[in-house]
Coordinates of C-alpha atoms in Angstrom, one line a residue:
M1 CA 27.7 52.3 -1.8
D2 CA 26.7 55.6 -3.5
K3 CA 28.8 54.7 -6.5
E4 CA 27.2 51.3 -6.6
K5 CA 23.7 52.9 -6.4
S6 CA 24.5 55.2 -9.2
Y7 CA 25.7 52.4 -11.4
T8 CA 22.5 50.4 -10.5
D9 CA 20.3 53.4 -11.3
E10 CA 22.0 53.7 -14.7
L11 CA 21.4 50.0 -15.4
L12 CA 17.8 50.2 -14.3
A13 CA 17.2 53.3 -16.5
E14 CA 18.6 51.4 -19.5
A15 CA 16.6 48.3 -18.7
N16 CA 13.3 50.2 -18.2
A17 CA 13.9 52.1 -21.5
S18 CA 15.0 49.2 -23.7
I19 CA 13.7 45.9 -22.5
L20 CA 10.2 44.9 -23.7
F21 CA 7.8 45.0 -20.9
V22 CA 6.4 41.5 -20.1
A23 CA 6.5 41.5 -16.3
N24 CA 6.5 43.7 -13.2
R25 CA 10.1 43.2 -12.3
P26 CA 11.5 44.5 -9.0
Q27 CA 13.9 47.4 -9.4
V28 CA 17.0 45.5 -8.6
V29 CA 19.7 44.1 -11.0
M30 CA 21.0 40.7 -10.1
E31 CA 24.8 40.3 -10.7
R32 CA 26.0 37.0 -9.4
G33 CA 24.9 33.9 -7.6
E34 CA 26.5 31.1 -5.6
G35 CA 24.7 28.1 -4.1
M36 CA 21.4 29.2 -2.5
Y37 CA 22.2 33.0 -2.7
L38 CA 22.0 35.8 -5.2
W39 CA 23.7 39.3 -5.0
D40 CA 22.6 42.4 -6.8
T41 CA 24.7 45.2 -8.2
N42 CA 24.4 47.1 -4.9
G43 CA 25.9 44.2 -3.0
N44 CA 22.7 43.1 -1.4
K45 CA 22.4 39.3 -0.6
Y46 CA 19.3 37.3 -1.2
L47 CA 18.4 33.8 0.0
D48 CA 16.7 32.2 -3.0
F49 CA 13.7 30.1 -2.4
V50 CA 12.3 30.6 -5.9
G51 CA 15.2 29.1 -7.8
G52 CA 14.2 30.5 -11.1
W53 CA 10.8 28.7 -10.8
A54 CA 12.5 25.3 -10.2
V55 CA 15.3 25.9 -12.7
T56 CA 18.4 26.2 -10.5
S57 CA 18.2 22.6 -9.3
L58 CA 21.9 22.6 -8.3
G59 CA 21.9 26.1 -6.9
H60 CA 23.5 29.1 -8.5
S61 CA 26.7 28.9 -10.6
P62 CA 27.5 25.2 -9.8
K63 CA 31.0 24.1 -10.8
V64 CA 29.7 21.1 -12.7
I65 CA 27.9 23.4 -15.2
S66 CA 30.8 25.7 -15.8
D67 CA 33.2 22.8 -16.1
A68 CA 30.9 21.1 -18.7
L69 CA 30.5 24.3 -20.7
L70 CA 34.3 25.0 -20.7
E71 CA 35.2 21.5 -21.7
Q72 CA 32.5 21.1 -24.4
S73 CA 33.1 24.6 -25.9
G74 CA 36.6 23.6 -26.6
K75 CA 35.5 20.6 -28.5
L76 CA 32.3 21.4 -30.4
V77 CA 29.7 24.2 -29.9
N78 CA 27.4 23.4 -32.8
A79 CA 27.3 21.0 -35.6
S80 CA 23.6 21.8 -36.7
P81 CA 20.7 19.6 -35.8
G82 CA 21.2 17.7 -39.0
F83 CA 23.9 15.6 -37.3
F84 CA 24.2 13.4 -34.3
N85 CA 26.8 14.6 -31.8
K86 CA 28.5 12.6 -29.0
P87 CA 27.0 14.3 -25.9
M88 CA 23.5 14.1 -27.6
V89 CA 23.8 10.4 -27.9
E90 CA 25.1 10.0 -24.3
F91 CA 22.4 12.2 -22.8
A92 CA 19.7 10.4 -24.8
R93 CA 21.0 7.1 -23.4
L94 CA 21.0 8.5 -19.9
L95 CA 17.4 9.9 -20.0
T96 CA 15.8 6.9 -21.8
G97 CA 17.5 4.6 -19.3
L98 CA 16.2 6.6 -16.3
S99 CA 12.7 7.1 -17.6
G100 CA 11.9 3.8 -19.2
L101 CA 10.8 5.7 -22.3
E102 CA 12.7 4.7 -25.5
R103 CA 12.8 7.9 -27.5
V104 CA 13.7 11.5 -26.8
F105 CA 13.5 14.9 -28.6
F106 CA 15.6 17.7 -27.2
G107 CA 14.6 21.4 -27.1
S108 CA 15.5 24.6 -25.2
T109 CA 12.3 25.5 -23.2
G110 CA 9.4 23.8 -21.5
A111 CA 7.0 25.3 -24.0
E112 CA 9.1 23.8 -26.8
A113 CA 9.0 20.3 -25.1
N114 CA 5.2 20.7 -24.7
E115 CA 4.7 21.8 -28.3
S116 CA 6.6 18.7 -29.3
A117 CA 4.2 16.6 -27.2
I118 CA 1.2 18.3 -28.7
K119 CA 2.5 17.7 -32.2
L120 CA 3.2 14.1 -31.5
A121 CA -0.3 13.6 -30.0
R122 CA -1.9 15.1 -33.2
K123 CA 0.4 13.0 -35.4
Y124 CA -0.8 9.9 -33.5
G125 CA -4.4 11.0 -33.9
A126 CA -3.8 11.6 -37.6
V127 CA -2.3 8.2 -38.4
R128 CA -3.9 5.9 -35.8
K129 CA -7.2 7.6 -34.6
N130 CA -8.9 8.6 -37.8
G131 CA -7.7 12.2 -37.6
A132 CA -8.5 12.8 -33.9
Y133 CA -6.8 16.0 -32.8
E134 CA -8.3 17.1 -29.5
I135 CA -6.2 17.1 -26.3
I136 CA -7.8 17.2 -22.9
T137 CA -6.1 19.3 -20.3
A138 CA -7.1 20.4 -16.8
K139 CA -8.4 23.7 -15.5
R140 CA -5.9 25.8 -13.6
S141 CA -3.1 24.1 -15.5
F142 CA -0.1 25.8 -17.1
H143 CA 1.8 24.4 -20.1
G144 CA 3.7 27.4 -21.5
R145 CA 3.5 30.7 -23.4
S146 CA 3.7 29.8 -27.0
L147 CA 0.4 30.0 -29.0
A148 CA -0.3 26.2 -28.7
T149 CA 0.7 25.9 -25.1
T150 CA -1.2 29.0 -24.2
A151 CA -4.3 27.4 -25.8
A152 CA -3.6 24.2 -23.8
T153 CA -3.3 26.1 -20.5
G154 CA -6.3 26.1 -18.2
K155 CA -5.5 29.2 -16.2
A156 CA -8.6 31.4 -15.6
G157 CA -8.6 34.3 -18.0
W158 CA -6.3 32.8 -20.5
E159 CA -9.0 31.4 -22.7
H160 CA -9.2 34.6 -24.8
M161 CA -5.5 35.5 -24.9
F162 CA -4.0 36.2 -28.4
A163 CA -7.3 35.3 -30.0
P164 CA -8.2 33.4 -32.0
Q165 CA -6.6 30.6 -30.0
L166 CA -5.5 27.4 -31.6
P167 CA -8.5 25.0 -31.4
G168 CA -8.5 21.4 -30.2
F169 CA -8.0 21.8 -26.4
V170 CA -10.7 20.7 -24.0
K171 CA -10.4 21.8 -20.3
V172 CA -11.9 19.8 -17.5
P173 CA -11.9 20.1 -13.7
F174 CA -8.7 18.9 -12.1
N175 CA -8.8 15.5 -10.3
N176 CA -12.2 14.7 -11.6
I177 CA -12.3 11.3 -13.5
E178 CA -16.0 11.6 -14.4
A179 CA -15.4 14.9 -16.1
M180 CA -12.5 13.4 -18.0
K181 CA -14.6 10.4 -19.1
Q182 CA -17.4 12.7 -20.3
A183 CA -14.9 14.9 -22.3
I184 CA -13.6 12.0 -24.4
T185 CA -15.0 11.8 -27.9
P186 CA -13.9 10.2 -31.2
R187 CA -11.9 13.5 -31.7
T188 CA -9.7 12.9 -28.6
C189 CA -6.1 11.8 -29.2
A190 CA -4.5 12.5 -25.8
I191 CA -4.8 13.6 -22.2
F192 CA -2.1 16.1 -21.1
I193 CA -1.8 16.9 -17.4
E194 CA 0.6 18.1 -14.7
L195 CA 0.9 15.6 -11.8
I196 CA 1.4 18.7 -9.6
Q197 CA 0.0 22.0 -10.8
G198 CA 3.0 24.2 -9.9
E199 CA 2.0 27.5 -11.5
G200 CA -1.6 26.8 -10.5
G201 CA -0.7 26.9 -6.8
V202 CA 1.0 23.5 -6.1
Y203 CA -2.0 21.2 -6.2
E204 CA -1.4 17.4 -6.4
T205 CA -3.3 14.8 -8.4
D206 CA -4.8 11.9 -6.5
P207 CA -3.1 8.5 -7.0
A208 CA -6.4 6.9 -7.8
Y209 CA -7.1 9.5 -10.4
I210 CA -3.8 9.0 -12.2
Q211 CA -4.3 5.2 -12.1
A212 CA -7.8 5.6 -13.5
L213 CA -6.5 7.9 -16.3
R214 CA -4.0 5.2 -17.3
T215 CA -6.8 2.7 -17.5
L216 CA -9.0 5.1 -19.4
C217 CA -6.3 5.9 -21.9
D218 CA -5.6 2.2 -22.5
E219 CA -9.3 1.5 -23.0
Q220 CA -9.9 4.4 -25.4
G221 CA -6.5 4.1 -27.3
I222 CA -5.5 7.6 -26.5
L223 CA -2.1 8.9 -25.2
L224 CA -1.5 9.8 -21.6
M225 CA 1.0 12.7 -21.5
F226 CA 2.6 14.1 -18.3
D227 CA 3.9 17.6 -18.2
E228 CA 6.9 17.4 -15.7
V229 CA 8.5 20.6 -16.8
Q230 CA 8.5 21.7 -13.2
T231 CA 8.4 18.4 -11.3
G232 CA 11.0 16.4 -13.2
I233 CA 14.6 15.6 -12.2
G234 CA 14.3 15.1 -8.5
R235 CA 12.1 18.0 -7.5
T236 CA 9.3 16.0 -5.8
G237 CA 11.6 13.5 -4.0
T238 CA 11.8 11.0 -6.9
M239 CA 13.6 11.4 -10.2
F240 CA 10.2 11.8 -12.0
A241 CA 7.0 12.7 -10.2
Y242 CA 5.1 9.9 -12.0
E243 CA 7.1 7.4 -9.9
H244 CA 4.9 8.4 -6.9
Y245 CA 1.9 7.1 -8.7
G246 CA 3.1 3.8 -10.2
V247 CA 1.9 4.8 -13.6
M248 CA 4.0 5.1 -16.8
P249 CA 3.1 7.8 -19.3
D250 CA 3.1 7.5 -23.0
V251 CA 4.8 10.9 -23.3
L252 CA 6.8 12.9 -20.8
T253 CA 8.1 16.5 -21.0
L254 CA 11.0 17.9 -19.0
A255 CA 12.7 21.2 -18.7
K256 CA 13.7 23.7 -15.9
G257 CA 15.8 21.6 -13.5
I258 CA 17.2 19.4 -16.3
G259 CA 19.6 22.1 -17.3
G260 CA 20.3 23.7 -13.9
G261 CA 19.8 27.1 -15.5
F262 CA 21.0 26.4 -19.0
P263 CA 18.2 26.4 -21.6
L264 CA 17.3 22.8 -22.1
S265 CA 14.2 20.6 -22.4
A266 CA 13.2 17.2 -23.5
M267 CA 10.1 15.3 -24.7
L268 CA 10.3 11.5 -24.2
T269 CA 8.0 8.9 -25.6
K270 CA 7.6 5.1 -26.1
E271 CA 9.0 3.4 -29.1
A272 CA 5.4 2.7 -30.2
Y273 CA 4.9 6.4 -30.7
N274 CA 8.0 7.1 -32.7
L275 CA 5.8 8.5 -35.5
F276 CA 7.3 11.7 -36.8
E277 CA 8.5 11.7 -40.4
A278 CA 11.5 13.7 -41.6
G279 CA 10.6 17.3 -41.4
D280 CA 7.7 16.9 -39.0
Q281 CA 9.6 18.3 -36.1
G282 CA 12.9 20.0 -35.5
G283 CA 14.6 23.1 -34.2
T284 CA 17.9 25.0 -34.7
Y285 CA 19.1 24.0 -31.2
T286 CA 17.8 20.5 -31.1
G287 CA 20.4 18.4 -29.2
Q288 CA 22.9 21.3 -29.3
P289 CA 26.3 20.0 -27.9
L290 CA 26.7 22.6 -25.2
A291 CA 23.2 21.9 -23.9
M292 CA 23.7 18.2 -24.1
A293 CA 27.0 18.4 -22.1
V294 CA 25.2 20.5 -19.4
G295 CA 22.3 18.1 -19.2
L296 CA 24.7 15.2 -18.7
A297 CA 26.5 17.1 -16.0
V298 CA 23.4 18.2 -14.2
V299 CA 21.5 14.9 -14.3
G300 CA 24.7 13.1 -13.4
E301 CA 25.2 15.3 -10.4
V302 CA 21.6 14.8 -9.3
L303 CA 22.1 11.0 -9.4
E304 CA 25.6 11.0 -7.8
R305 CA 24.5 13.2 -4.9
K306 CA 21.2 11.4 -4.5
L307 CA 19.3 14.8 -4.7
P308 CA 15.9 13.3 -5.2
Q309 CA 16.3 11.7 -1.7
Q310 CA 17.7 15.0 -0.5
A311 CA 14.6 16.8 -1.8
A312 CA 12.3 14.3 0.0
E313 CA 14.2 14.7 3.3
Q314 CA 14.6 18.5 3.2
G315 CA 11.0 18.9 1.9
A316 CA 9.7 17.0 4.9
Y317 CA 11.8 19.2 7.2
L318 CA 10.4 22.4 5.5
L319 CA 6.9 21.1 5.8
Q320 CA 7.4 20.5 9.5
K321 CA 8.7 24.1 9.9
L322 CA 5.7 25.5 8.0
H323 CA 3.2 23.5 10.2
G324 CA 5.0 24.9 13.2
I325 CA 3.9 28.4 12.3
K326 CA 0.4 27.5 11.2
E327 CA -1.5 28.6 14.2
Q328 CA 0.7 31.7 14.9
Y329 CA 0.2 33.2 11.4
G330 CA -3.0 31.7 10.3
V331 CA -1.3 29.7 7.5
T332 CA -3.6 27.2 5.8
D333 CA -3.5 24.4 3.3
I334 CA 0.3 23.6 3.5
R335 CA 0.9 21.3 0.5
G336 CA 3.2 19.8 -2.1
K337 CA 5.9 17.1 -2.5
G338 CA 9.6 17.3 -2.0
L339 CA 10.9 20.8 -2.6
L340 CA 7.8 22.0 -4.5
L341 CA 5.7 23.4 -1.7
A342 CA 3.0 26.0 -1.0
F343 CA 0.8 27.5 1.6
D344 CA -2.1 29.9 1.8
L345 CA -2.3 33.2 3.8
P346 CA -5.5 34.2 5.5
E347 CA -5.6 37.3 3.4
P348 CA -4.9 38.0 -0.3
R349 CA -1.6 39.7 0.4
G350 CA 0.9 37.3 -1.2
A351 CA 2.4 39.8 -3.6
E352 CA 2.9 42.2 -0.7
L353 CA 4.6 39.6 1.4
A354 CA 6.9 38.6 -1.4
A355 CA 7.9 42.2 -2.0
A356 CA 8.6 42.7 1.7
C357 CA 10.7 39.5 1.8
L358 CA 12.7 40.8 -1.1
Q359 CA 13.6 43.9 0.8
A360 CA 14.6 41.7 3.7
G361 CA 16.9 39.5 1.6
L362 CA 14.6 36.5 0.9
L363 CA 13.1 35.5 -2.4
I364 CA 9.8 33.7 -2.4
N365 CA 7.0 33.4 -5.0
S366 CA 3.4 34.5 -4.7
S367 CA 1.7 32.2 -7.3
G368 CA -1.8 33.5 -6.4
P369 CA -3.3 36.3 -4.4
S370 CA -3.1 34.3 -1.1
T371 CA -0.6 31.7 -2.1
I372 CA 3.1 31.5 -1.4
R373 CA 5.2 29.0 -3.3
L374 CA 8.6 27.7 -2.2
I375 CA 10.9 26.1 -4.8
P376 CA 14.5 26.1 -3.4
A377 CA 17.4 24.3 -5.1
L378 CA 17.7 20.6 -4.5
I379 CA 20.9 21.3 -2.6
V380 CA 19.2 23.3 0.2
S381 CA 20.3 22.5 3.7
K382 CA 18.4 22.5 7.0
A383 CA 20.4 25.5 8.1
E384 CA 19.2 27.4 5.0
I385 CA 15.6 26.3 5.6
D386 CA 16.0 27.6 9.2
E387 CA 17.4 30.9 7.9
M388 CA 14.4 31.2 5.5
M389 CA 11.9 30.6 8.2
T390 CA 13.5 33.2 10.4
L391 CA 13.5 35.8 7.6
L392 CA 9.9 34.9 6.7
C393 CA 8.6 35.1 10.2
N394 CA 10.4 38.4 10.9
V395 CA 8.8 39.9 7.8
M396 CA 5.4 38.6 8.7
D397 CA 5.8 40.0 12.2
R398 CA 6.8 43.4 10.9
V399 CA 4.7 43.9 7.8
F400 CA 1.5 42.4 9.0
K401 CA 1.5 43.5 12.7
D402 CA -1.2 46.1 11.9
V403 CA -3.5 43.6 10.2
A404 CA -4.1 40.2 11.9
L405 CA -2.7 37.6 9.7
R406 CA -3.0 35.3 12.7
G407 CA -6.5 34.3 12.6

């Protein structure tokens, strides 16, 4: 163990000296993963209920991904985005068939997919709406970390980041249809929202609100765009979160779980908005064969194993367990759909709780001062949910025994 610690100390010293600081990372080095678990270089085991922020949809190191990478790498790694390739065509056919949207553009990150949606909305405004360019987003939203998606994001305190920000984004209160109506002007080309604000704390849109948005967009001739970077591909109990609302978007963005951990994203739209001209949009890794093969394997596995249904069932079980500790620990506002869930603590000590859970071998996410977010892989079992609840309660008993978290 001392030898392992020494090796880990060396790795951490190198990491802290050479990797650009962008986050307060715990002083551990992850080395391998399998299913619902991660192991660090000291051999410590962690039950993962963060899942790379909804990325590891099939758990860690699933065989279907390694098999897809091995097979495709022996055939074709890259042919440049200037050509079609076989897995690109197959994956496009699968996604368009599942979503009901006829066209797809592939990228590597959620920000890239959302940038594509922003570009498409502005192209639409330029050619069909007399140069309209403004996009309405929601307060507390999160759309990415590129310059455009940072400007689109409605998180408090982000409005002055990397100034001057890209103009053309109007933020309105979440779930407020009157505010949305008032924000629309002749400059508006699109409305861009998350159906569940994941990074914002797991807050759901109301069905009546989404249906009203669809009607409003149809009346005003503007695009309705859904950011499903976090909610897509089974996460909420259906393949796409918009299925809960009975509303079809004009533009849909996907990432995270679509690649199961491999960098992959997609922007889908209706044939009516197939508006880009040659050179308007692109990217070095657009439709890259390795990513396309992985996407086919991941989405195929989600379908074959009926993981959206699994997410709904296991999510309901996890909600039941959380409600069971509500009175004991003063937990409030338990919320979410499928396996994208959150709850609030009675004190703003979420980061402290997450850090203590890490030490106990459990990974959870504090997405706000008092908010705990749970985003396990879609393969999570009831036994693993029970294990998580035991670890969580043990930590809350130990760490917060001196300060009443229990009402």
